[in-house]
Amino acid sequence: MTWWDGATVYQCYIRSFADGNGDGVGDLIGLRSRLAYLKWLGVDAVWITPFYRSPMVDHGYDVSDPRDADPLFGTLADFDGLVDEAHRLGLRVLIDVIPNHTSDRHPWFQAALAAPVGAPERDRYIWRDPAPDGGPPNNWRSVFGGPAWTLDERSGQFWLHLFAPEQPDLNWRNPEVAADAEATLRFWLDRGVDGFRIDVAHGLFKDARLRDNPEWTGEGVKELWGMEQRHSFDQPEVHDVYRRWRRLVESYGEDRVLLGEVFLWDPARVAAYVREDELHLAFSFMLLGQRWEADNLRRAIEWSAQNSAWALSNHDLPRHATRFGGVVERARAAALLLLGLPGTAVLYQGEELGLEDAEVPEEARQDPIWFRSGGTVTGRDPSRVPLPWAVSRPPAFGFCPDGVSPWLPMPADWGERSVEAQQDDGASILSLYRRALVLRPTLSGPLEWLDSSAAPFAYRRGEVDVLVNVGDAPVPLPAGDVILWSASTPLGLRSTRVLPPDSAVWLHPR
Ligand code: TEU
């Protein structure tokens, strides 16, 4: 059995977790100072989003040096100290690796811009002549909106960027690119990391002929801006990369994990990445996008690949408390639904506080999606607002020192949601997460669906039944000993007890 089987990973979006140096942006020393909180909460591992050298066009997912820390977040010595401290506390450390693209400030891209057409310096990226009409070489769209190509006036060629123009896509058909990514993996494994979350793991290779993507007809690799991503994502060549990476990480021991962001809807295509000789885990995006509807939630869990990493929220999507309709009791029930699942669960920072998406005023928005969509798509800032730590210190509630503005404004009432406000309150959602994390290891074995008439949504894990009332009427509770319930009100007398709407229980059936 591997450590991640049954484990819970905490996603730390580092910019917004804890500010240790007082500049309004979260950092490595801030995270280190809060590791004791994660230990207290009861998670097994922390996944830290990118802290590498970056011009921060995409908040660190545009990397100019993948083997150094950005001064905004700290130093390599800070990172080493963080890893040591985490390991001392018994927490594993996962970090991001971003193999699909670099920053335009990466020395490789700078060299490419300066080199003549056809020079080896250019071949690490994807360049093409304009189409006959002078426009982009094909019809691909950037994930962030607009064309996936930008013209380099000097050379007269376009470069490919599936994300922002400042994130040029690497040419994975060039062996130098593969070798450099492996050097990055080794660099961090040598510093003691326990695994990697692979950004855009389904990317990397593009169709060799860069054919146009067809219009979306409802099936296929993935939809984006009305197009099926048949030629831009999920190419067969990518699987060899992960076979090599698997051997590489295994040379450091069996306890280093590869977790892919394989953002595809077709479960069979995701499953193709999670194999004996490829990735250990891939996120279930099916569950990440789901609304509060029994059938859809159930289908998302059923359809997802074996060895899924289950999550309800992340830094790219609306927080699930908001997606589920802004009903606090639902967020509480969802915690029991998520943490009852087998395999690996991933919490997104702040969900344990019941945080919802925050209103971010237009003038404060920073996500490239907001700018590239010409202000028509809000983007991801609302789910990236910093965490409140202290009750009564607006506007940053202990995220950064008093008098400093956090990088995104925090709602005025977030003091009530803060760690300090909830930590000693047995009825808080934070206490509920903590109790669930204590009990999670007692749930064992695979998931078995229960066709229980007692609850619209029910599954069994060994000795424990997980019942979630996603409906809007109370349902009778089957016989058994309740070991955990989500409702913020007591369950009532044994003989009359029901499962209220928007609530969940873990129970030993009788
Ligand atoms: O995300 C990849 C991805 O597919 C998402 O960008 C998603 O489609 C988008 O955010 C719309 O919600 C990863 C990272 O998680 C994201 O933060 C980065 O911006 C992106 O890669 C580029 O590195």
Short mmCIF file of C-alpha atoms and ligand atoms in Angstrom, two decimals:
data_model
loop_
_atom_site.label_atom_id
_atom_site.label_comp_id
_atom_site.label_asym_id
_atom_site.label_seq_id
_atom_site.Cartn_x
_atom_site.Cartn_y
_atom_site.Cartn_z
CA MET A 1 0.00 0.00 0.00
CA THR A 2 1.24 3.46 -0.89
CA TRP A 3 1.11 6.46 1.42
CA TRP A 4 -1.27 8.36 -0.86
CA ASP A 5 -3.88 5.60 -0.77
CA GLY A 6 -6.44 6.96 1.68
CA ALA A 7 -4.41 10.13 2.18
CA THR A 8 -5.55 13.74 2.10
CA VAL A 9 -3.49 16.37 0.33
CA TYR A 10 -3.92 20.09 1.04
CA GLN A 11 -3.52 22.40 -1.94
CA CYS A 12 -1.63 25.49 -0.92
CA TYR A 13 -2.05 28.30 -3.45
CA ILE A 14 1.04 29.96 -2.14
CA ARG A 15 0.24 33.58 -3.09
CA SER A 16 -2.85 33.44 -0.89
CA PHE A 17 -1.96 31.16 2.00
CA ALA A 18 0.14 33.16 4.45
CA ASP A 19 2.39 36.18 4.01
CA GLY A 20 5.59 35.81 6.05
CA ASN A 21 7.56 38.85 4.81
CA GLY A 22 4.83 41.50 4.87
CA ASP A 23 4.42 42.40 1.20
CA GLY A 24 0.79 41.30 0.86
CA VAL A 25 1.67 38.12 -1.05
CA GLY A 26 1.88 34.66 0.50
CA ASP A 27 5.32 33.03 0.53
CA LEU A 28 7.45 30.08 1.62
CA ILE A 29 8.22 31.35 5.11
CA GLY A 30 4.55 32.18 5.62
CA LEU A 31 3.62 28.63 4.70
CA ARG A 32 6.33 27.25 6.96
CA SER A 33 4.96 29.22 9.89
CA ARG A 34 1.53 27.63 9.32
CA LEU A 35 2.59 24.00 8.85
CA ALA A 36 1.55 23.31 12.43
CA TYR A 37 -1.99 24.32 11.42
CA LEU A 38 -1.97 21.75 8.60
CA LYS A 39 -0.71 19.14 11.00
CA TRP A 40 -3.44 20.05 13.49
CA LEU A 41 -6.04 19.89 10.70
CA GLY A 42 -4.90 16.34 10.00
CA VAL A 43 -3.85 16.30 6.35
CA ASP A 44 -1.04 14.03 5.16
CA ALA A 45 0.60 16.18 2.53
CA VAL A 46 0.77 19.68 1.14
CA TRP A 47 0.86 20.51 -2.58
CA ILE A 48 2.47 23.89 -3.15
CA THR A 49 1.55 25.74 -6.36
CA PRO A 50 4.46 27.29 -8.35
CA PHE A 51 6.99 29.35 -6.40
CA TYR A 52 9.62 29.36 -9.16
CA ARG A 53 11.20 32.36 -10.90
CA SER A 54 8.46 34.01 -12.86
CA PRO A 55 7.34 37.37 -14.22
CA MET A 56 3.93 36.40 -12.69
CA VAL A 57 1.82 37.02 -15.77
CA ASP A 58 -0.08 33.85 -14.80
CA HIS A 59 0.84 34.09 -11.09
CA GLY A 60 3.77 31.69 -11.35
CA TYR A 61 2.52 29.31 -14.04
CA ASP A 62 4.77 31.28 -16.41
CA VAL A 63 8.18 30.03 -15.32
CA SER A 64 11.45 31.71 -16.28
CA ASP A 65 13.65 29.41 -14.17
CA PRO A 66 12.08 26.16 -12.93
CA ARG A 67 15.07 25.39 -10.70
CA ASP A 68 15.03 28.45 -8.47
CA ALA A 69 12.57 30.19 -6.13
CA ASP A 70 11.17 33.59 -7.10
CA PRO A 71 12.28 36.31 -4.66
CA LEU A 72 8.58 37.19 -4.22
CA PHE A 73 8.11 33.80 -2.56
CA GLY A 74 11.53 33.40 -0.93
CA THR A 75 14.76 31.54 -1.53
CA LEU A 76 15.87 27.97 -2.11
CA ALA A 77 17.06 27.98 1.49
CA ASP A 78 13.52 28.91 2.58
CA PHE A 79 12.23 26.00 0.53
CA ASP A 80 14.72 23.58 2.08
CA GLY A 81 13.73 24.79 5.53
CA LEU A 82 10.08 24.29 4.67
CA VAL A 83 10.63 20.73 3.44
CA ASP A 84 12.66 19.86 6.55
CA GLU A 85 10.01 21.25 8.85
CA ALA A 86 7.17 19.52 6.95
CA HIS A 87 8.98 16.19 7.11
CA ARG A 88 9.69 16.67 10.79
CA LEU A 89 5.95 17.08 11.31
CA GLY A 90 5.22 14.01 9.19
CA LEU A 91 3.79 15.97 6.25
CA ARG A 92 4.79 15.12 2.67
CA VAL A 93 5.50 17.85 0.16
CA LEU A 94 4.29 17.88 -3.45
CA ILE A 95 5.20 20.64 -5.86
CA ASP A 96 4.06 21.70 -9.30
CA VAL A 97 5.98 20.98 -12.48
CA ILE A 98 5.04 22.95 -15.60
CA PRO A 99 6.30 21.07 -18.66
CA ASN A 100 3.94 22.40 -21.34
CA HIS A 101 5.32 25.94 -21.57
CA THR A 102 7.76 28.42 -20.11
CA SER A 103 7.63 32.15 -19.55
CA ASP A 104 8.56 34.38 -22.49
CA ARG A 105 11.33 35.65 -20.15
CA HIS A 106 12.92 32.20 -19.96
CA PRO A 107 16.45 32.42 -21.42
CA TRP A 108 15.45 29.85 -24.04
CA PHE A 109 12.65 32.01 -25.40
CA GLN A 110 14.80 35.12 -25.31
CA ALA A 111 17.43 33.22 -27.33
CA ALA A 112 14.73 32.03 -29.73
CA LEU A 113 13.53 35.59 -30.32
CA ALA A 114 17.07 36.70 -31.11
CA ALA A 115 17.97 33.77 -33.39
CA PRO A 116 17.37 33.57 -37.15
CA VAL A 117 14.50 31.47 -38.51
CA GLY A 118 15.51 27.81 -38.59
CA ALA A 119 18.24 28.19 -35.92
CA PRO A 120 18.43 25.49 -33.21
CA GLU A 121 17.71 28.13 -30.54
CA ARG A 122 14.20 28.51 -31.98
CA ASP A 123 13.44 24.82 -32.16
CA ARG A 124 12.66 24.53 -28.43
CA TYR A 125 9.36 26.29 -29.13
CA ILE A 126 6.73 26.00 -31.86
CA TRP A 127 7.10 28.53 -34.67
CA ARG A 128 5.21 28.67 -37.96
CA ASP A 129 4.92 30.95 -40.95
CA PRO A 130 1.64 32.83 -41.28
CA ALA A 131 -1.28 31.29 -43.17
CA PRO A 132 -1.60 32.43 -46.82
CA ASP A 133 -3.90 35.26 -45.69
CA GLY A 134 -1.21 36.50 -43.30
CA GLY A 135 -3.14 35.34 -40.22
CA PRO A 136 -2.30 32.66 -37.63
CA PRO A 137 -1.09 29.27 -38.93
CA ASN A 138 -4.20 27.40 -37.75
CA ASN A 139 -7.51 27.92 -35.91
CA TRP A 140 -6.38 27.00 -32.40
CA ARG A 141 -7.61 29.18 -29.53
CA SER A 142 -5.81 30.02 -26.31
CA VAL A 143 -7.38 28.53 -23.16
CA PHE A 144 -7.39 32.09 -21.85
CA GLY A 145 -9.20 33.47 -24.91
CA GLY A 146 -8.09 34.84 -28.28
CA PRO A 147 -5.88 33.08 -30.83
CA ALA A 148 -3.24 30.59 -29.64
CA TRP A 149 -0.65 32.30 -31.87
CA THR A 150 1.20 35.59 -31.60
CA LEU A 151 3.24 37.15 -34.41
CA ASP A 152 6.91 37.88 -33.81
CA GLU A 153 7.34 40.95 -36.01
CA ARG A 154 11.09 40.54 -36.32
CA SER A 155 11.11 37.03 -37.78
CA GLY A 156 7.69 37.20 -39.39
CA GLN A 157 6.73 33.89 -37.72
CA PHE A 158 4.06 33.12 -35.13
CA TRP A 159 4.74 31.30 -31.85
CA LEU A 160 2.24 28.92 -30.29
CA HIS A 161 0.83 29.53 -26.81
CA LEU A 162 -2.13 27.47 -25.61
CA PHE A 163 -2.29 29.85 -22.62
CA ALA A 164 -1.12 33.50 -22.49
CA PRO A 165 1.28 34.83 -25.20
CA GLU A 166 3.81 35.16 -22.36
CA GLN A 167 3.58 31.34 -21.96
CA PRO A 168 5.08 29.97 -25.21
CA ASP A 169 4.50 26.23 -25.68
CA LEU A 170 7.60 24.08 -25.67
CA ASN A 171 8.43 21.81 -28.61
CA TRP A 172 8.40 18.34 -27.06
CA ARG A 173 9.69 16.86 -30.32
CA ASN A 174 13.06 18.41 -29.40
CA PRO A 175 15.01 16.05 -27.08
CA GLU A 176 16.57 19.02 -25.26
CA VAL A 177 13.12 19.90 -23.92
CA ALA A 178 12.56 16.43 -22.49
CA ALA A 179 16.05 16.38 -20.96
CA ASP A 180 15.55 19.73 -19.28
CA ALA A 181 12.23 18.68 -17.73
CA GLU A 182 13.94 15.60 -16.30
CA ALA A 183 16.72 17.78 -14.90
CA THR A 184 14.01 19.79 -13.13
CA LEU A 185 12.42 16.68 -11.64
CA ARG A 186 15.81 15.50 -10.36
CA PHE A 187 16.67 18.93 -8.97
CA TRP A 188 13.61 18.90 -6.70
CA LEU A 189 13.73 15.18 -5.88
CA ASP A 190 17.30 15.73 -4.72
CA ARG A 191 15.93 18.44 -2.42
CA GLY A 192 13.55 15.94 -0.86
CA VAL A 193 10.15 16.51 -2.46
CA ASP A 194 7.70 13.61 -2.27
CA GLY A 195 6.06 14.11 -5.62
CA PHE A 196 4.77 16.35 -8.37
CA ARG A 197 1.49 17.75 -9.58
CA ILE A 198 1.95 17.92 -13.34
CA ASP A 199 0.46 21.04 -14.90
CA VAL A 200 -1.50 20.48 -18.14
CA ALA A 201 -0.33 16.86 -18.15
CA HIS A 202 -2.48 16.14 -21.21
CA GLY A 203 -0.64 18.85 -23.17
CA LEU A 204 3.06 18.77 -24.13
CA PHE A 205 2.77 17.19 -27.61
CA LYS A 206 0.78 18.76 -30.42
CA ASP A 207 -0.30 17.20 -33.69
CA ALA A 208 2.84 16.96 -35.86
CA ARG A 209 1.02 18.69 -38.74
CA LEU A 210 -0.73 21.24 -36.50
CA ARG A 211 -4.05 20.54 -38.19
CA ASP A 212 -7.06 22.76 -37.52
CA ASN A 213 -9.28 21.68 -34.62
CA PRO A 214 -12.80 20.67 -35.65
CA GLU A 215 -15.87 22.34 -34.27
CA TRP A 216 -17.27 20.77 -31.10
CA THR A 217 -20.13 18.39 -31.78
CA GLY A 218 -20.50 17.06 -28.26
CA GLU A 219 -17.85 14.35 -28.21
CA GLY A 220 -14.11 13.98 -28.28
CA VAL A 221 -10.99 15.06 -26.43
CA LYS A 222 -12.18 18.30 -24.86
CA GLU A 223 -14.23 21.34 -25.70
CA LEU A 224 -12.84 24.84 -25.56
CA TRP A 225 -14.35 28.00 -27.01
CA GLY A 226 -16.63 25.86 -29.20
CA MET A 227 -13.80 23.74 -30.66
CA GLU A 228 -12.84 20.14 -30.02
CA GLN A 229 -9.22 20.05 -28.90
CA ARG A 230 -8.45 17.03 -31.06
CA HIS A 231 -5.05 18.16 -32.33
CA SER A 232 -3.86 20.48 -29.57
CA PHE A 233 -4.14 18.21 -26.48
CA ASP A 234 -3.90 14.53 -25.56
CA GLN A 235 -1.59 13.31 -28.33
CA PRO A 236 -0.40 9.69 -28.09
CA GLU A 237 3.29 10.69 -27.89
CA VAL A 238 2.82 12.16 -24.39
CA HIS A 239 2.52 8.73 -22.78
CA ASP A 240 6.19 7.95 -23.41
CA VAL A 241 7.13 11.03 -21.39
CA TYR A 242 5.32 9.69 -18.35
CA ARG A 243 6.83 6.22 -18.77
CA ARG A 244 10.25 7.85 -18.50
CA TRP A 245 9.18 10.05 -15.58
CA ARG A 246 7.77 7.04 -13.73
CA ARG A 247 11.13 5.26 -13.99
CA LEU A 248 12.89 8.45 -12.95
CA VAL A 249 10.83 9.00 -9.80
CA GLU A 250 10.97 5.30 -8.93
CA SER A 251 14.76 5.50 -8.97
CA TYR A 252 14.26 7.70 -5.85
CA GLY A 253 12.04 5.07 -4.19
CA GLU A 254 8.50 3.78 -4.41
CA ASP A 255 7.08 6.59 -2.29
CA ARG A 256 7.37 9.49 -4.77
CA VAL A 257 4.13 10.27 -6.53
CA LEU A 258 3.16 11.67 -9.93
CA LEU A 259 -0.27 13.37 -9.93
CA GLY A 260 -1.46 14.62 -13.29
CA GLU A 261 -3.70 17.52 -14.13
CA VAL A 262 -5.29 15.56 -16.97
CA PHE A 263 -8.10 17.97 -17.76
CA LEU A 264 -10.15 15.76 -20.10
CA TRP A 265 -13.78 14.82 -19.73
CA ASP A 266 -13.60 11.32 -21.23
CA PRO A 267 -12.79 8.95 -18.33
CA ALA A 268 -11.21 6.39 -20.64
CA ARG A 269 -8.76 8.98 -21.95
CA VAL A 270 -7.86 10.04 -18.41
CA ALA A 271 -7.44 6.40 -17.37
CA ALA A 272 -4.86 5.97 -20.14
CA TYR A 273 -2.50 8.21 -18.14
CA VAL A 274 -2.92 6.36 -14.86
CA ARG A 275 -1.19 3.07 -15.37
CA GLU A 276 1.37 0.79 -13.76
CA ASP A 277 4.13 2.43 -15.77
CA GLU A 278 2.82 6.02 -16.07
CA LEU A 279 1.21 8.39 -13.56
CA HIS A 280 0.13 7.17 -10.14
CA LEU A 281 -2.85 9.52 -9.95
CA ALA A 282 -4.90 11.97 -11.98
CA PHE A 283 -7.46 14.49 -10.79
CA SER A 284 -11.12 13.73 -11.34
CA PHE A 285 -12.23 16.84 -13.21
CA MET A 286 -15.64 15.28 -13.58
CA LEU A 287 -16.19 15.76 -9.86
CA LEU A 288 -14.47 19.16 -9.76
CA GLY A 289 -17.06 20.69 -12.07
CA GLN A 290 -20.18 19.10 -10.60
CA ARG A 291 -23.25 20.83 -9.19
CA TRP A 292 -25.22 19.72 -6.12
CA GLU A 293 -27.31 17.05 -7.87
CA ALA A 294 -27.36 13.43 -6.74
CA ASP A 295 -27.33 11.85 -10.19
CA ASN A 296 -24.53 14.01 -11.50
CA LEU A 297 -22.38 13.60 -8.41
CA ARG A 298 -22.85 9.88 -8.51
CA ARG A 299 -22.10 9.67 -12.22
CA ALA A 300 -18.99 11.80 -11.79
CA ILE A 301 -17.67 9.39 -9.17
CA GLU A 302 -18.64 6.31 -11.17
CA TRP A 303 -17.16 7.56 -14.40
CA SER A 304 -13.88 8.76 -12.99
CA ALA A 305 -10.82 6.71 -13.51
CA GLN A 306 -9.42 4.30 -10.99
CA ASN A 307 -6.74 6.00 -8.92
CA SER A 308 -8.45 9.33 -9.02
CA ALA A 309 -7.39 12.19 -6.87
CA TRP A 310 -10.73 13.58 -5.73
CA ALA A 311 -11.21 17.29 -5.30
CA LEU A 312 -14.19 19.62 -5.20
CA SER A 313 -12.33 22.89 -5.71
CA ASN A 314 -9.02 24.26 -6.94
CA HIS A 315 -7.42 27.58 -7.88
CA ASP A 316 -8.84 27.49 -11.44
CA LEU A 317 -12.53 26.93 -10.73
CA PRO A 318 -15.27 28.50 -8.63
CA ARG A 319 -15.17 27.26 -5.05
CA HIS A 320 -17.64 24.43 -4.49
CA ALA A 321 -19.42 26.24 -1.65
CA THR A 322 -20.42 28.77 -4.31
CA ARG A 323 -21.00 26.21 -7.05
CA PHE A 324 -23.33 24.31 -4.73
CA GLY A 325 -25.50 27.38 -4.31
CA GLY A 326 -23.87 29.20 -1.39
CA VAL A 327 -25.56 26.96 1.18
CA VAL A 328 -23.28 26.41 4.18
CA GLU A 329 -24.89 23.09 5.12
CA ARG A 330 -24.08 21.78 1.64
CA ALA A 331 -20.43 22.65 2.02
CA ARG A 332 -20.46 20.72 5.30
CA ALA A 333 -22.17 17.70 3.72
CA ALA A 334 -19.78 17.83 0.76
CA ALA A 335 -16.83 17.44 3.13
CA LEU A 336 -18.20 14.07 4.28
CA LEU A 337 -18.95 13.07 0.69
CA LEU A 338 -15.38 13.89 -0.41
CA LEU A 339 -13.48 12.53 2.56
CA GLY A 340 -15.48 9.29 2.48
CA LEU A 341 -14.13 8.42 -0.97
CA PRO A 342 -11.33 5.87 -1.39
CA GLY A 343 -7.92 6.86 -2.72
CA THR A 344 -6.54 10.37 -2.50
CA ALA A 345 -8.58 13.44 -1.55
CA VAL A 346 -7.29 16.92 -2.26
CA LEU A 347 -8.56 19.91 -0.29
CA TYR A 348 -8.24 23.40 -1.70
CA GLN A 349 -7.10 25.88 0.93
CA GLY A 350 -10.02 27.64 2.59
CA GLU A 351 -12.65 25.01 1.88
CA GLU A 352 -12.13 23.83 5.45
CA LEU A 353 -13.23 27.33 6.51
CA GLY A 354 -16.34 27.12 4.32
CA LEU A 355 -15.05 29.94 2.11
CA GLU A 356 -17.02 30.92 -0.95
CA ASP A 357 -15.84 32.83 -3.98
CA ALA A 358 -15.26 36.45 -3.02
CA GLU A 359 -16.50 39.48 -4.94
CA VAL A 360 -13.39 40.96 -6.51
CA PRO A 361 -14.06 44.48 -7.84
CA GLU A 362 -13.14 44.96 -11.49
CA GLU A 363 -10.28 47.33 -10.76
CA ALA A 364 -8.65 44.75 -8.47
CA ARG A 365 -8.81 41.80 -10.89
CA GLN A 366 -5.55 40.23 -11.99
CA ASP A 367 -6.28 37.02 -13.86
CA PRO A 368 -5.07 37.03 -17.49
CA ILE A 369 -8.44 35.48 -18.42
CA TRP A 370 -10.15 38.73 -17.38
CA PHE A 371 -7.83 40.81 -19.56
CA ARG A 372 -7.68 38.47 -22.57
CA SER A 373 -11.46 38.13 -22.69
CA GLY A 374 -11.71 41.90 -22.87
CA GLY A 375 -13.42 41.99 -19.49
CA THR A 376 -16.19 39.56 -20.47
CA VAL A 377 -15.03 36.58 -18.36
CA THR A 378 -14.38 37.31 -14.67
CA GLY A 379 -11.67 34.67 -14.42
CA ARG A 380 -10.25 32.92 -11.41
CA ASP A 381 -9.51 35.70 -8.90
CA PRO A 382 -12.70 35.09 -6.82
CA SER A 383 -11.46 31.65 -5.73
CA ARG A 384 -7.90 32.91 -5.12
CA VAL A 385 -8.53 35.52 -2.43
CA PRO A 386 -6.15 35.18 0.57
CA LEU A 387 -7.06 33.12 3.65
CA PRO A 388 -8.32 34.82 6.80
CA TRP A 389 -6.36 33.73 9.88
CA ALA A 390 -7.48 36.19 12.59
CA VAL A 391 -10.93 37.38 13.70
CA SER A 392 -10.60 41.07 14.14
CA ARG A 393 -7.89 42.52 11.97
CA PRO A 394 -9.44 43.82 8.74
CA PRO A 395 -8.66 44.24 5.90
CA ALA A 396 -6.27 41.25 5.83
CA PHE A 397 -7.41 39.26 8.89
CA GLY A 398 -3.92 38.10 9.75
CA PHE A 399 -3.01 36.98 6.23
CA CYS A 400 -0.41 39.75 6.14
CA PRO A 401 0.68 42.29 8.76
CA ASP A 402 -1.68 45.10 9.74
CA GLY A 403 -1.34 48.10 7.48
CA VAL A 404 -0.41 46.01 4.44
CA SER A 405 -2.94 45.37 1.65
CA PRO A 406 -3.36 41.77 0.55
CA TRP A 407 -2.74 41.26 -3.20
CA LEU A 408 -6.48 40.69 -3.71
CA PRO A 409 -8.98 42.45 -1.42
CA MET A 410 -10.68 40.26 1.19
CA PRO A 411 -14.40 40.46 2.05
CA ALA A 412 -15.10 42.58 5.13
CA ASP A 413 -16.87 39.75 6.95
CA TRP A 414 -14.13 37.14 6.55
CA GLY A 415 -12.98 37.59 10.14
CA GLU A 416 -15.92 35.37 11.12
CA ARG A 417 -14.63 32.70 8.77
CA SER A 418 -11.05 32.92 10.03
CA VAL A 419 -9.08 30.05 11.48
CA GLU A 420 -9.02 31.87 14.81
CA ALA A 421 -12.83 32.23 14.84
CA GLN A 422 -13.40 28.56 14.07
CA GLN A 423 -10.54 26.67 15.68
CA ASP A 424 -12.05 26.25 19.14
CA ASP A 425 -15.67 26.14 18.04
CA GLY A 426 -16.77 22.52 17.95
CA ALA A 427 -19.72 23.41 15.70
CA SER A 428 -17.61 25.10 13.00
CA ILE A 429 -17.01 23.62 9.56
CA LEU A 430 -13.29 23.64 10.40
CA SER A 431 -13.95 21.35 13.36
CA LEU A 432 -16.03 19.12 11.10
CA TYR A 433 -13.16 18.77 8.59
CA ARG A 434 -10.84 17.99 11.44
CA ARG A 435 -13.10 15.26 12.85
CA ALA A 436 -13.55 13.79 9.37
CA LEU A 437 -9.80 13.71 8.84
CA VAL A 438 -9.30 11.89 12.13
CA LEU A 439 -11.89 9.27 11.12
CA ARG A 440 -11.00 9.00 7.42
CA PRO A 441 -8.39 6.25 7.96
CA THR A 442 -11.07 4.02 9.50
CA LEU A 443 -12.87 3.90 6.14
CA SER A 444 -11.32 1.14 4.11
CA GLY A 445 -11.80 -0.88 0.99
CA PRO A 446 -13.34 0.04 -2.34
CA LEU A 447 -16.49 2.05 -2.80
CA GLU A 448 -19.74 0.07 -3.11
CA TRP A 449 -22.86 1.94 -4.16
CA LEU A 450 -25.85 1.43 -1.93
CA ASP A 451 -29.26 1.54 -3.46
CA SER A 452 -30.53 2.86 -0.22
CA SER A 453 -34.07 4.14 -0.10
CA ALA A 454 -33.06 6.11 2.95
CA ALA A 455 -30.88 8.61 1.16
CA PRO A 456 -30.65 9.67 -2.47
CA PHE A 457 -26.91 9.23 -2.47
CA ALA A 458 -25.18 6.48 -0.52
CA TYR A 459 -22.07 4.36 -0.67
CA ARG A 460 -20.33 1.88 1.58
CA ARG A 461 -16.66 1.78 2.51
CA GLY A 462 -16.03 -1.42 4.45
CA GLU A 463 -17.70 -1.00 7.82
CA VAL A 464 -18.92 2.52 7.16
CA ASP A 465 -21.84 3.84 5.12
CA VAL A 466 -21.69 7.35 3.73
CA LEU A 467 -25.17 8.83 3.23
CA VAL A 468 -25.66 12.23 1.66
CA ASN A 469 -29.05 13.89 1.36
CA VAL A 470 -28.78 15.94 -1.80
CA GLY A 471 -32.56 16.29 -1.99
CA ASP A 472 -34.75 18.96 -0.46
CA ALA A 473 -36.78 16.84 1.97
CA PRO A 474 -35.62 15.04 5.12
CA VAL A 475 -35.15 11.29 4.77
CA PRO A 476 -35.27 8.66 7.53
CA LEU A 477 -31.91 7.50 8.73
CA PRO A 478 -31.27 3.75 8.57
CA ALA A 479 -30.42 1.85 11.75
CA GLY A 480 -26.85 2.13 12.84
CA ASP A 481 -24.37 4.07 14.91
CA VAL A 482 -23.65 7.49 13.54
CA ILE A 483 -19.94 8.20 13.83
CA LEU A 484 -20.01 11.59 12.16
CA TRP A 485 -22.70 13.94 10.88
CA SER A 486 -22.39 17.16 8.97
CA ALA A 487 -25.45 19.15 10.07
CA SER A 488 -24.66 22.03 12.37
CA THR A 489 -27.70 21.12 14.48
CA PRO A 490 -27.82 17.95 16.63
CA LEU A 491 -29.30 14.85 15.03
CA GLY A 492 -32.10 14.39 17.55
CA LEU A 493 -33.43 11.33 19.29
CA ARG A 494 -32.36 7.98 17.99
CA SER A 495 -35.93 6.85 17.32
CA THR A 496 -37.05 9.89 15.38
CA ARG A 497 -33.91 10.90 13.66
CA VAL A 498 -33.80 11.85 10.06
CA LEU A 499 -31.16 13.07 7.68
CA PRO A 500 -32.06 16.72 6.94
CA PRO A 501 -31.69 18.10 3.39
CA ASP A 502 -28.13 19.16 2.57
CA SER A 503 -26.59 16.96 5.21
CA ALA A 504 -24.51 13.79 5.38
CA VAL A 505 -23.56 11.10 7.88
CA TRP A 506 -20.96 8.41 8.27
CA LEU A 507 -22.55 5.47 10.06
CA HIS A 508 -21.86 1.89 11.12
CA PRO A 509 -24.90 0.07 9.75
CA ARG A 510 -26.76 -2.41 11.93
O1 TEU B 1 -4.45 24.81 -15.77
C1 TEU B 1 -4.70 24.22 -17.03
C2 TEU B 1 -6.12 24.35 -17.46
O2 TEU B 1 -6.56 23.65 -18.35
C3 TEU B 1 -6.87 25.43 -16.76
O3 TEU B 1 -6.13 26.52 -17.16
C4 TEU B 1 -8.29 25.74 -17.04
O4 TEU B 1 -8.72 25.31 -18.27
C5 TEU B 1 -8.47 27.25 -16.93
O5 TEU B 1 -7.90 27.65 -15.71
C6 TEU B 1 -9.88 27.70 -17.02
O6 TEU B 1 -10.53 27.59 -15.79
C7 TEU B 1 -3.16 24.90 -15.30
C8 TEU B 1 -3.10 25.67 -14.00
O7 TEU B 1 -3.84 25.00 -13.01
C9 TEU B 1 -3.57 27.07 -14.23
O8 TEU B 1 -3.61 27.82 -13.05
C10 TEU B 1 -2.63 27.72 -15.23
O9 TEU B 1 -3.08 29.00 -15.55
C11 TEU B 1 -2.51 26.90 -16.50
O10 TEU B 1 -2.28 25.50 -16.23
C12 TEU B 1 -1.34 27.35 -17.32
O11 TEU B 1 -0.14 26.94 -16.73
#
